[in-house]
Short mmCIF file of C-alpha atoms and ligand atoms in Angstrom, two decimals:
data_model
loop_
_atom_site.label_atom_id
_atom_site.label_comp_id
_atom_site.label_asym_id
_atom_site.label_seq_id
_atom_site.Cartn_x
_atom_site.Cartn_y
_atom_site.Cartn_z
CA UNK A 1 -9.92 77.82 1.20
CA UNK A 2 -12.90 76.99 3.15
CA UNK A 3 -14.57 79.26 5.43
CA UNK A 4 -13.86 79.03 9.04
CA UNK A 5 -16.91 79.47 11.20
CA UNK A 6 -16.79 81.54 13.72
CA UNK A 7 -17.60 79.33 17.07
CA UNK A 8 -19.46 80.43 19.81
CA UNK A 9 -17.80 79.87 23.33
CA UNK A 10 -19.68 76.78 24.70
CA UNK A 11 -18.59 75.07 21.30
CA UNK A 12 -14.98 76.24 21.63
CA UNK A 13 -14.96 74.95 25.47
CA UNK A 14 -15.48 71.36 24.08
CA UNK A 15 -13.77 71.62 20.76
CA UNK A 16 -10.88 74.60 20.33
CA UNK A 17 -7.31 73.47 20.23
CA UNK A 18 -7.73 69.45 19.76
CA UNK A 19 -5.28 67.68 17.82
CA UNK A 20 -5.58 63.83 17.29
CA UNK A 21 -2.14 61.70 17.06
CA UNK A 22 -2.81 58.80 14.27
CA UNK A 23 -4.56 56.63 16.76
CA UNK A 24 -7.50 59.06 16.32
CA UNK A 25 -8.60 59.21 19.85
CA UNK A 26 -11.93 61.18 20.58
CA UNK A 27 -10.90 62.65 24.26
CA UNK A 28 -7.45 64.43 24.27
CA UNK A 29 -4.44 62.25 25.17
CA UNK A 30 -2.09 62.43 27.87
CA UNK A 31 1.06 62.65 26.36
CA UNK A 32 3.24 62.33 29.73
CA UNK A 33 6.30 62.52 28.05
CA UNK A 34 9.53 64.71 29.33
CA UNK A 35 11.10 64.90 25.87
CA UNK A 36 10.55 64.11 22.31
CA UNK A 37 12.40 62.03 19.78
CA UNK A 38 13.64 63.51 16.26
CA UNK A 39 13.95 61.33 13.15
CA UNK A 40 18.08 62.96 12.51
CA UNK A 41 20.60 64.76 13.70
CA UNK A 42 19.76 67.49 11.13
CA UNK A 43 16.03 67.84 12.18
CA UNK A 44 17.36 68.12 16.53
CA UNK A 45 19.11 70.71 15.36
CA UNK A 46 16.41 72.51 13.41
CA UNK A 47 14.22 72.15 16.32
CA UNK A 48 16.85 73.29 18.75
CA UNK A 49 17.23 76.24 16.53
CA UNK A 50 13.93 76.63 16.24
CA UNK A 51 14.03 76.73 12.58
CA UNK A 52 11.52 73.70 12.53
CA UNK A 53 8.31 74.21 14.71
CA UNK A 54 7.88 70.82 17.18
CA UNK A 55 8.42 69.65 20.70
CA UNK A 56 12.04 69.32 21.98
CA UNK A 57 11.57 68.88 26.00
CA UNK A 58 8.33 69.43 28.21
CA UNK A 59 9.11 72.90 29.80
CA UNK A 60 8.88 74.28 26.91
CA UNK A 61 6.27 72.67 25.31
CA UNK A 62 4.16 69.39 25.40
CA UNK A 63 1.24 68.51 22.69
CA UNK A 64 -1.38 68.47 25.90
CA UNK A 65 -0.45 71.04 27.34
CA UNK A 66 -0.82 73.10 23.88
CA UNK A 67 -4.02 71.80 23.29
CA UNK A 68 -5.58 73.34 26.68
CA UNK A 69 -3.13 76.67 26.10
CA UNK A 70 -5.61 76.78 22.95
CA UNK A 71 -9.05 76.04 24.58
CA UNK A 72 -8.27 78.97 26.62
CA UNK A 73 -7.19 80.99 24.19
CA UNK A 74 -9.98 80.82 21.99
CA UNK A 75 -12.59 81.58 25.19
CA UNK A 76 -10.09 84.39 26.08
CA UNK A 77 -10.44 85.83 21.85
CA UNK A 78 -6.59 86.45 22.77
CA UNK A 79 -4.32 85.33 20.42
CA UNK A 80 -2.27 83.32 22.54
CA UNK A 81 -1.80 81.52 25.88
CA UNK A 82 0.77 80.44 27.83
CA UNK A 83 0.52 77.92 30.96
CA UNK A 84 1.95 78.23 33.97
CA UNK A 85 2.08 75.78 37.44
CA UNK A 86 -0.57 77.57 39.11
CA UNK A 87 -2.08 81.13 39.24
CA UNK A 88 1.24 82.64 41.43
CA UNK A 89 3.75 81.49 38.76
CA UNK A 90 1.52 82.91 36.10
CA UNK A 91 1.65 86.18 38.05
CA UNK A 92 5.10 85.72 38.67
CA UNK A 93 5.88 84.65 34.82
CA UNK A 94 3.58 87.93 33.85
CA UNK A 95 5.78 90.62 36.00
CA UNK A 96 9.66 89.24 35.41
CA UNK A 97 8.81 88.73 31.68
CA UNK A 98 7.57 92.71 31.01
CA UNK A 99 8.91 94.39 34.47
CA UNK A 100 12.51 94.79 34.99
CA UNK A 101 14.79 96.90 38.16
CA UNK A 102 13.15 100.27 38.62
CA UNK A 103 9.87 99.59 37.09
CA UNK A 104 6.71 100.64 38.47
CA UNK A 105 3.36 99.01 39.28
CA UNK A 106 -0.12 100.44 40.30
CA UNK A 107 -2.04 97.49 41.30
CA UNK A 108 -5.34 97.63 42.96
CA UNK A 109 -5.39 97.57 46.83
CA UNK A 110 -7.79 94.25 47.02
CA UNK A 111 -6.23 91.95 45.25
CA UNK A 112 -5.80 88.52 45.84
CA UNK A 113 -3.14 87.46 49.34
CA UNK A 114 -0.47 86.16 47.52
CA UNK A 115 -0.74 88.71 44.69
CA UNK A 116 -0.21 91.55 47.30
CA UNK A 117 3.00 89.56 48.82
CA UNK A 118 4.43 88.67 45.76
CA UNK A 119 4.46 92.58 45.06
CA UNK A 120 5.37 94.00 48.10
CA UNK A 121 7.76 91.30 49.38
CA UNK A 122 9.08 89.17 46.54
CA UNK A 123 9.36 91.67 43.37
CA UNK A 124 10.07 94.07 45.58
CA UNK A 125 13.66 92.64 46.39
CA UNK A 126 14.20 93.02 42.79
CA UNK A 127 13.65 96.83 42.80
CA UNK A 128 10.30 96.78 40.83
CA UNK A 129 7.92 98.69 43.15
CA UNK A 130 4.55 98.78 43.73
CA UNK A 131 1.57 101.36 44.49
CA UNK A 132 -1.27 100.21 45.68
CA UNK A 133 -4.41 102.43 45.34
CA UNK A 134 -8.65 102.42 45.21
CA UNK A 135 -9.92 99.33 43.14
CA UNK A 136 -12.82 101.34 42.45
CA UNK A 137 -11.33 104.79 41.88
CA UNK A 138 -9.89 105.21 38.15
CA UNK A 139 -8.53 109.03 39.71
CA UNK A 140 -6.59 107.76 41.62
CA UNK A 141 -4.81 105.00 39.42
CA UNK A 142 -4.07 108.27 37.41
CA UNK A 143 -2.62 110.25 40.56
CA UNK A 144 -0.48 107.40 41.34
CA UNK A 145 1.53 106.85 38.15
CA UNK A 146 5.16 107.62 37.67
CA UNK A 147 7.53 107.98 34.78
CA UNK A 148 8.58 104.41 35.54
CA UNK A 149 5.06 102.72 35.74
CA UNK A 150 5.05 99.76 33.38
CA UNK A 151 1.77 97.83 34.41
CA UNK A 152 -1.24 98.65 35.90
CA UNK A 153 -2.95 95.17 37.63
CA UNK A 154 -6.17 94.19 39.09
CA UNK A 155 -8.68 91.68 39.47
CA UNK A 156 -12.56 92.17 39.30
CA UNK A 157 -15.13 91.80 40.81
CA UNK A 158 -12.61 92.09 44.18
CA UNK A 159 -12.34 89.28 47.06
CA UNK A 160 -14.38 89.23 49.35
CA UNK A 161 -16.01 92.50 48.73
CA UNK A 162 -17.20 92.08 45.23
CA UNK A 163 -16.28 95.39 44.27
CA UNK A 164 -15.76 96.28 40.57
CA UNK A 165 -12.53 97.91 38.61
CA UNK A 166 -13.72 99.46 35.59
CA UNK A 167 -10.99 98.14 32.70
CA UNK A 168 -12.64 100.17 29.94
CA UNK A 169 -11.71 103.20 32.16
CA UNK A 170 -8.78 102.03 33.40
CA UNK A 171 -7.34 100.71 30.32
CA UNK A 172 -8.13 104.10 28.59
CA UNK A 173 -5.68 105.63 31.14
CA UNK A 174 -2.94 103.23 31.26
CA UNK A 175 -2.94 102.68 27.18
CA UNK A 176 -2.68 107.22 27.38
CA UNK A 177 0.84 106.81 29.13
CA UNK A 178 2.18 103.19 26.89
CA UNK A 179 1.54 101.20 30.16
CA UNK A 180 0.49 97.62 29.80
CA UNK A 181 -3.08 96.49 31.43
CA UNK A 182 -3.27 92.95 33.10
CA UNK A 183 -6.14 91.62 34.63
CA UNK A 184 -6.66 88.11 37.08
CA UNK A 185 -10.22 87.17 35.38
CA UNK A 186 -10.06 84.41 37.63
CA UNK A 187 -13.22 85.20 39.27
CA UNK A 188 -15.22 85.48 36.22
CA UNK A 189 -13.36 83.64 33.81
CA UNK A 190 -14.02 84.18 29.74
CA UNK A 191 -17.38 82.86 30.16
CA UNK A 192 -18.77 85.88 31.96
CA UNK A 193 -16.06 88.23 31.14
CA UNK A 194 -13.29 89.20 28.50
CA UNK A 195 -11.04 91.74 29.51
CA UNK A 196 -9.18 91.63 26.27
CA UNK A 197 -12.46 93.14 24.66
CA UNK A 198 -12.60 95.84 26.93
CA UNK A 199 -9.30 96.97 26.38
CA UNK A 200 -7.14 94.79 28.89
CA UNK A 201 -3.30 93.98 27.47
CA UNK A 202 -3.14 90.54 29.19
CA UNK A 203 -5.26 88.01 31.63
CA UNK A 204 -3.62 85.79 34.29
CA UNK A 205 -5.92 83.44 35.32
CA UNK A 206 -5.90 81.01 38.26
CA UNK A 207 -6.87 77.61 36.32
CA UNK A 208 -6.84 76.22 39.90
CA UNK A 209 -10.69 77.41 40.87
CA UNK A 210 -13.12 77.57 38.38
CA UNK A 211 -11.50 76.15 35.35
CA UNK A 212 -10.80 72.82 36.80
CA UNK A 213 -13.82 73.39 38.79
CA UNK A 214 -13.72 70.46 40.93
CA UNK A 215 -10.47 71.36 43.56
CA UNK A 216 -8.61 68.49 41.56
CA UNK A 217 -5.05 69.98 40.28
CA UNK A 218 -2.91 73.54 39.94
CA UNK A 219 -2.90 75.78 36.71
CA UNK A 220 -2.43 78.99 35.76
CA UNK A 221 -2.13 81.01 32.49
CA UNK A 222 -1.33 84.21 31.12
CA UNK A 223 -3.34 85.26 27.61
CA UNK A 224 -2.84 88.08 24.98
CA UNK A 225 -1.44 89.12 21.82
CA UNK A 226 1.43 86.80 20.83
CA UNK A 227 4.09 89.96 20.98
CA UNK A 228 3.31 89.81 24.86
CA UNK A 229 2.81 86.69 25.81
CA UNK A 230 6.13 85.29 23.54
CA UNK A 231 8.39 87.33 26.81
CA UNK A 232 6.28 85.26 28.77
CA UNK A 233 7.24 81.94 27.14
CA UNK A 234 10.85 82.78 27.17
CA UNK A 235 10.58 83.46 30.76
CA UNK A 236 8.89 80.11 31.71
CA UNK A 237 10.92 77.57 28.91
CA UNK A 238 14.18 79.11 30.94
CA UNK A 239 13.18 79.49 34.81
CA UNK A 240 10.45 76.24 34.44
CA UNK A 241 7.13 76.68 36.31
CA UNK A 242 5.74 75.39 33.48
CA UNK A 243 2.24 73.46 33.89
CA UNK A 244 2.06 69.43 33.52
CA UNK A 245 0.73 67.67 30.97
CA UNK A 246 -1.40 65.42 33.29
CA UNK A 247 -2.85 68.80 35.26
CA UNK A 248 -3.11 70.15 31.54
CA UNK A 249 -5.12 66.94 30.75
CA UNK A 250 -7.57 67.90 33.59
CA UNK A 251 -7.89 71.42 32.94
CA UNK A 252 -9.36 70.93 29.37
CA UNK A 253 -11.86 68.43 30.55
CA UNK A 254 -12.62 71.92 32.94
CA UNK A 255 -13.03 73.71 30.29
CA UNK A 256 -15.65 71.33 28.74
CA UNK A 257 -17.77 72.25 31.33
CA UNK A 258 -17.21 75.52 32.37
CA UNK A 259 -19.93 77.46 30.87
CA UNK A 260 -22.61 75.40 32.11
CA UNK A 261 -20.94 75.39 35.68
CA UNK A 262 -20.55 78.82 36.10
CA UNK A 263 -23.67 79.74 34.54
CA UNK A 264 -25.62 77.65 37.23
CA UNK A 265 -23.43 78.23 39.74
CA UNK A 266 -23.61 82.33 38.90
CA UNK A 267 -27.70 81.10 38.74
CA UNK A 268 -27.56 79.53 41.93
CA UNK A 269 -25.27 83.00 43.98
CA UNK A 270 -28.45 85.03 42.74
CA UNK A 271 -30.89 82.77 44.35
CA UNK A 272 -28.85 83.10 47.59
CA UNK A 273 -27.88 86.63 47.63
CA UNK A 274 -31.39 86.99 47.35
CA UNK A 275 -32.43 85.34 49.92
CA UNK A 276 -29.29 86.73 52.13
CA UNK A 277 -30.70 90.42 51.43
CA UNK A 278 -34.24 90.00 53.08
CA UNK A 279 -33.14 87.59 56.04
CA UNK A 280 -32.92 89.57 59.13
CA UNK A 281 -30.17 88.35 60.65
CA UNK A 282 -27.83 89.52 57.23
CA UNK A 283 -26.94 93.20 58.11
CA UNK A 284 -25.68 93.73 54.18
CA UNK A 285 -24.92 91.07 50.75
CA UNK A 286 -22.05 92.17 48.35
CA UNK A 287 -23.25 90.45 44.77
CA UNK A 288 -22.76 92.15 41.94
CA UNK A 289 -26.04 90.63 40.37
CA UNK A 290 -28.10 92.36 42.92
CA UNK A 291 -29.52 95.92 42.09
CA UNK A 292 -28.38 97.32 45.77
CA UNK A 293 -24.66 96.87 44.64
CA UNK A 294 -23.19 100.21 44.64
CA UNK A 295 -21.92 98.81 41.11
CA UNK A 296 -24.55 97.11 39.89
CA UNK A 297 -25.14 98.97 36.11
CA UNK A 298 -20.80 99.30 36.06
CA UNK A 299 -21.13 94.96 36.42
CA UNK A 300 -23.29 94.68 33.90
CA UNK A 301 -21.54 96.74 30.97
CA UNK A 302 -18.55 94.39 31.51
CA UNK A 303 -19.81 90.86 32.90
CA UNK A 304 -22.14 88.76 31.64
CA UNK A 305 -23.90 88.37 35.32
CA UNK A 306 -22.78 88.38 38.80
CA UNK A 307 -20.83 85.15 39.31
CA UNK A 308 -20.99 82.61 41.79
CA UNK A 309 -18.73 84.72 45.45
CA UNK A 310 -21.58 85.94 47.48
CA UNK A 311 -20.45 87.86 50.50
CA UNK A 312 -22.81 89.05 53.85
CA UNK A 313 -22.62 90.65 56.76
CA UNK A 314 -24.31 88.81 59.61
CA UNK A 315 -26.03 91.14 62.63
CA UNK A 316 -22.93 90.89 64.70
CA UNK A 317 -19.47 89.83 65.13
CA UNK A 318 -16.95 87.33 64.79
CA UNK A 319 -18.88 85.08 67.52
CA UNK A 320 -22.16 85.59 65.17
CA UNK A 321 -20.47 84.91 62.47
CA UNK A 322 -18.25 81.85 63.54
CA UNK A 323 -21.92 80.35 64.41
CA UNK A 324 -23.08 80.32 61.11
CA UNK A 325 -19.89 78.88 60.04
CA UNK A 326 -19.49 76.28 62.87
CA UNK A 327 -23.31 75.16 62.18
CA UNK A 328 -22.69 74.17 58.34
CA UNK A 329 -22.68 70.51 57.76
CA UNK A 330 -23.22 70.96 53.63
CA UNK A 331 -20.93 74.12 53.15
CA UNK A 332 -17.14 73.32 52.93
CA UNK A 333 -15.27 75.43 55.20
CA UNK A 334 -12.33 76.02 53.24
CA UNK A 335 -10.66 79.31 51.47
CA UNK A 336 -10.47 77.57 48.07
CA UNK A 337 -13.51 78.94 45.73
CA UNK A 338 -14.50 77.67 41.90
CA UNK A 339 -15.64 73.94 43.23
CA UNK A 340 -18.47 72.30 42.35
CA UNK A 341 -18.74 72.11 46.26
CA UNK A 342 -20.08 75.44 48.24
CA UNK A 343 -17.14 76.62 50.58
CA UNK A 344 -17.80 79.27 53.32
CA UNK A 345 -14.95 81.32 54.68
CA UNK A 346 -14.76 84.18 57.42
CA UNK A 347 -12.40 86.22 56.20
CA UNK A 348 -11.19 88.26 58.74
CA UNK A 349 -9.65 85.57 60.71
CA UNK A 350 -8.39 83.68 57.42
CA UNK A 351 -7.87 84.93 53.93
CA UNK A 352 -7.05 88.41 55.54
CA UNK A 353 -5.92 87.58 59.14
CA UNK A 354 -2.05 88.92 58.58
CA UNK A 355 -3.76 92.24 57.64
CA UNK A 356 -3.72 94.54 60.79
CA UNK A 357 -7.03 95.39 62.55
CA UNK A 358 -6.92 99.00 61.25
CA UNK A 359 -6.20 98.22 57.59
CA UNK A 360 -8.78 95.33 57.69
CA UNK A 361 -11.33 98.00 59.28
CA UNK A 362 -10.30 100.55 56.37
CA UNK A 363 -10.39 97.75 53.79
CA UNK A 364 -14.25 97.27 54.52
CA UNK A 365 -13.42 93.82 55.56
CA UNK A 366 -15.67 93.15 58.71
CA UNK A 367 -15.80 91.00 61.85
CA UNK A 368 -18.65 89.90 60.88
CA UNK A 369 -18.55 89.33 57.14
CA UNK A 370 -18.50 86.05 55.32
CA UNK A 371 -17.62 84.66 51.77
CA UNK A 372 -19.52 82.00 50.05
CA UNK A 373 -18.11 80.48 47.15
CA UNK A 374 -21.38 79.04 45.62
CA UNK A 375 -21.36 75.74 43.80
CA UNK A 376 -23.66 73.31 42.33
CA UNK A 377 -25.97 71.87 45.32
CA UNK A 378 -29.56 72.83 45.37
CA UNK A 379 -30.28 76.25 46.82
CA UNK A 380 -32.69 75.12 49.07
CA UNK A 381 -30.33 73.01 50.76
CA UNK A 382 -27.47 75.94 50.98
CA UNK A 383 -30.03 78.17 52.38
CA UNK A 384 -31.10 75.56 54.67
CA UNK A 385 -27.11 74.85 56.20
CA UNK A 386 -27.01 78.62 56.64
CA UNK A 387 -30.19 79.15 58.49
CA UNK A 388 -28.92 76.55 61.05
CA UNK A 389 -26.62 78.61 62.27
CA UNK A 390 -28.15 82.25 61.29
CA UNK A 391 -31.11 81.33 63.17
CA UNK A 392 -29.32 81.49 66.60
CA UNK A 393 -28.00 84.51 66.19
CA UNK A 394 -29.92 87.52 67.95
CA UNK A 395 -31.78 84.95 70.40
C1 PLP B 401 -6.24 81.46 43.84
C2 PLP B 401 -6.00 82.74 43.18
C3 PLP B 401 -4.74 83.08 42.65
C4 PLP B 401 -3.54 82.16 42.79
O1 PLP B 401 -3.71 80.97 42.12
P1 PLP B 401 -2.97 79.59 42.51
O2 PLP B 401 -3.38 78.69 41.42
O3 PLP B 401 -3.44 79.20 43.86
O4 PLP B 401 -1.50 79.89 42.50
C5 PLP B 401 -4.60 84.28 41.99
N1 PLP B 401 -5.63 85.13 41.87
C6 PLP B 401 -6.85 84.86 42.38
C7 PLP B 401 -7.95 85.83 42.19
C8 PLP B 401 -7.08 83.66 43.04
O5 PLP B 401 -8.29 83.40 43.55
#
């Protein structure tokens, strides 16, 4: 046998997981295919059986969608990935493949929108319950488990607030009582952070932002050890939010690119959070890449830099901060994050505008604050759409 080199990530984003049909194409094809032909009788029924590895019909498997179910893998270091429709049904595929009636979950209490109503409102009909409790606060993950907790779930660095969860610490605690450890890296993804390596069970991911990168198409995924992810498979190949081969197709071209986007997209939120700290009309930046994040030295033991959601404050309120907003001719405004194109949202009156007043308030999430999702225009000319509209505030 030869030796197999171990591949660093940027050469895995362009190469991992390719297979060539006899054509020998050099991009990845588009097989957009619902089923697959066998050569007999005897070898359907093998594959039905699944005696005989192969395709059979494309919700449970298509060659494309393998191929980026690979890529991501490899980035991930998990040993295997499954796809999903979009981020949700990864979520979704996650909880109903490892959670069943009277289960427990202690999730953190910033997660994503959907995440939260999925919990509270959907899997919640189904008698799984869930606790949420202090993304930053490993104590009281601790205080709040039960006999019946099965899964402990977060995402880090938090929306909008950029606050971390520590998964060595919270890993160590969950892994104490058998309880599995899943963790949306969608903000980071595996180029700036692996929570496999620091002791994570499984990552969802929402291939949707940065992985396609350029607002094209839906994806999701769910990574791990085979043993974990195989319940997840067996969920999907039954109920069917499986992911298409042609959004599959334009995921792994994502992937191509990824590093280098987020890296100068991560670059380019520095440059601005910068900028946003010493302008006098920004009250307060959340950026984990700055040294005045409360969680600046916890950031860097488990991501590679800051990433590219830069959140401020302005000197005001929702009038202040609609002006900045309403003066941006370059910025997107738009929830969606992980383009190549800068989006600005107030979330307050979006993202979180079903969330009462009070639990906003307590939630840290401000009148006045705003979320950039940075992307790949020149900083000078992101800085320059901002001070349009910071500029009249405080005349
Ligand atoms: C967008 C998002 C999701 C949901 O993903 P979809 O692809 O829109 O279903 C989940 N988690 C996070 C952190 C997200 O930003």
């Amino acid at each position: 046998m030869d030796d197999q080199p171990v591949y660093r990530p940027q050469t895995l984003a362009v190469r991992a997981g390719q297979t060539r049909s006899q054509f020998g194409e050099h991009a990845e094809a588009l097989y957009l295919t619902s089923s697959f032909v066998f050569g007999s009788a005897a070898q359907a029924a093998r594959r039905f059986s699944g005696e005989e590895e192969g395709n059979v019909y494309a919700r449970f498997s298509n060659p494309t969608v393998t191929m980026f179910e690979e890529r991501l893998a490899a980035l991930e270091g998990a040993e295997d990935c499954v796809a999903t429709a979009s981020g949700m049904s990864a979520i979704m595929a996650l909880c109903l493949a490892h959670l069943k009636q009277g289960d427990h979950i202690v999730a953190s209490n910033s997660l994503f929108g959907a995440t939260v109503q999925l919990f509270s409102n959907i899997l919640s009909r189904t008698g799984i319950s869930t606790s949420f409790v202090s993304h930053t606060d490993p104590a009281a993950w601790e205080a709040a488990i039960r006999p019946e907790t099965k899964l402990f779930f977060l995402e880090t660095p938090s929306n909008p607030l950029t606050e971390i969860a520590d998964i060595r610490a919270l890993s160590a605690i969950a892994h104490a009582r058998g309880i599995l450890v899943a963790v949306d890296n969608c903000f980071c993804t595996p180029i700036l952070q692996r929570p496999l390596e620091l002791g994570a069970d499984l990552v969802v991911h929402s291939a949707t932002k940065y992985i396609d990168g350029q607002g094209r198409v839906l994806g999701g995924a769910v990574c791990g050890p085979k043993k974990l992810t195989e319940e997840v498979f067996k969920y999907l190949r039954t109920a069917g939010p499986t992911l298409s081969a042609f959004n599959a197709w334009v995921l792994l071209k994502g992937l191509e690119t990824l590093a280098i986007r987020i890296e100068a997209q991560s670059a380019n939120a520095l440059r601005l959070a910068t900028w946003l700290e010493s302008h006098p009309q920004v009250a307060r930046v959340y950026y984990p890449g700055l040294s005045s994040h409360p969680q600046h030295a916890l950031a860097q033991t488990q991501q590679q830099s800051g990433g590219a959601i830069v959140s401020f404050e302005v000197r005001g309120a929702r009038e202040q901060a609609w002006t900045v907003v309403d003066h941006c001719r370059l910025l997107s405004i738009t929830a969606n994050l992980g383009d190549t194109k800068t989006t600005i949202t107030h979330p307050a009156s979006t993202t979180h505008g079903r969330i009462s007043p009070e639990a906003r308030a307590a939630a840290g999430i401000g009148e006045g604050l705003l979320r950039v999702a940075v992307g790949l225009e020149a900083v000078e000319d992101l800085q320059a759409d901002l001070e349009r509209g910071l500029s009249l505030i405080g005349r």
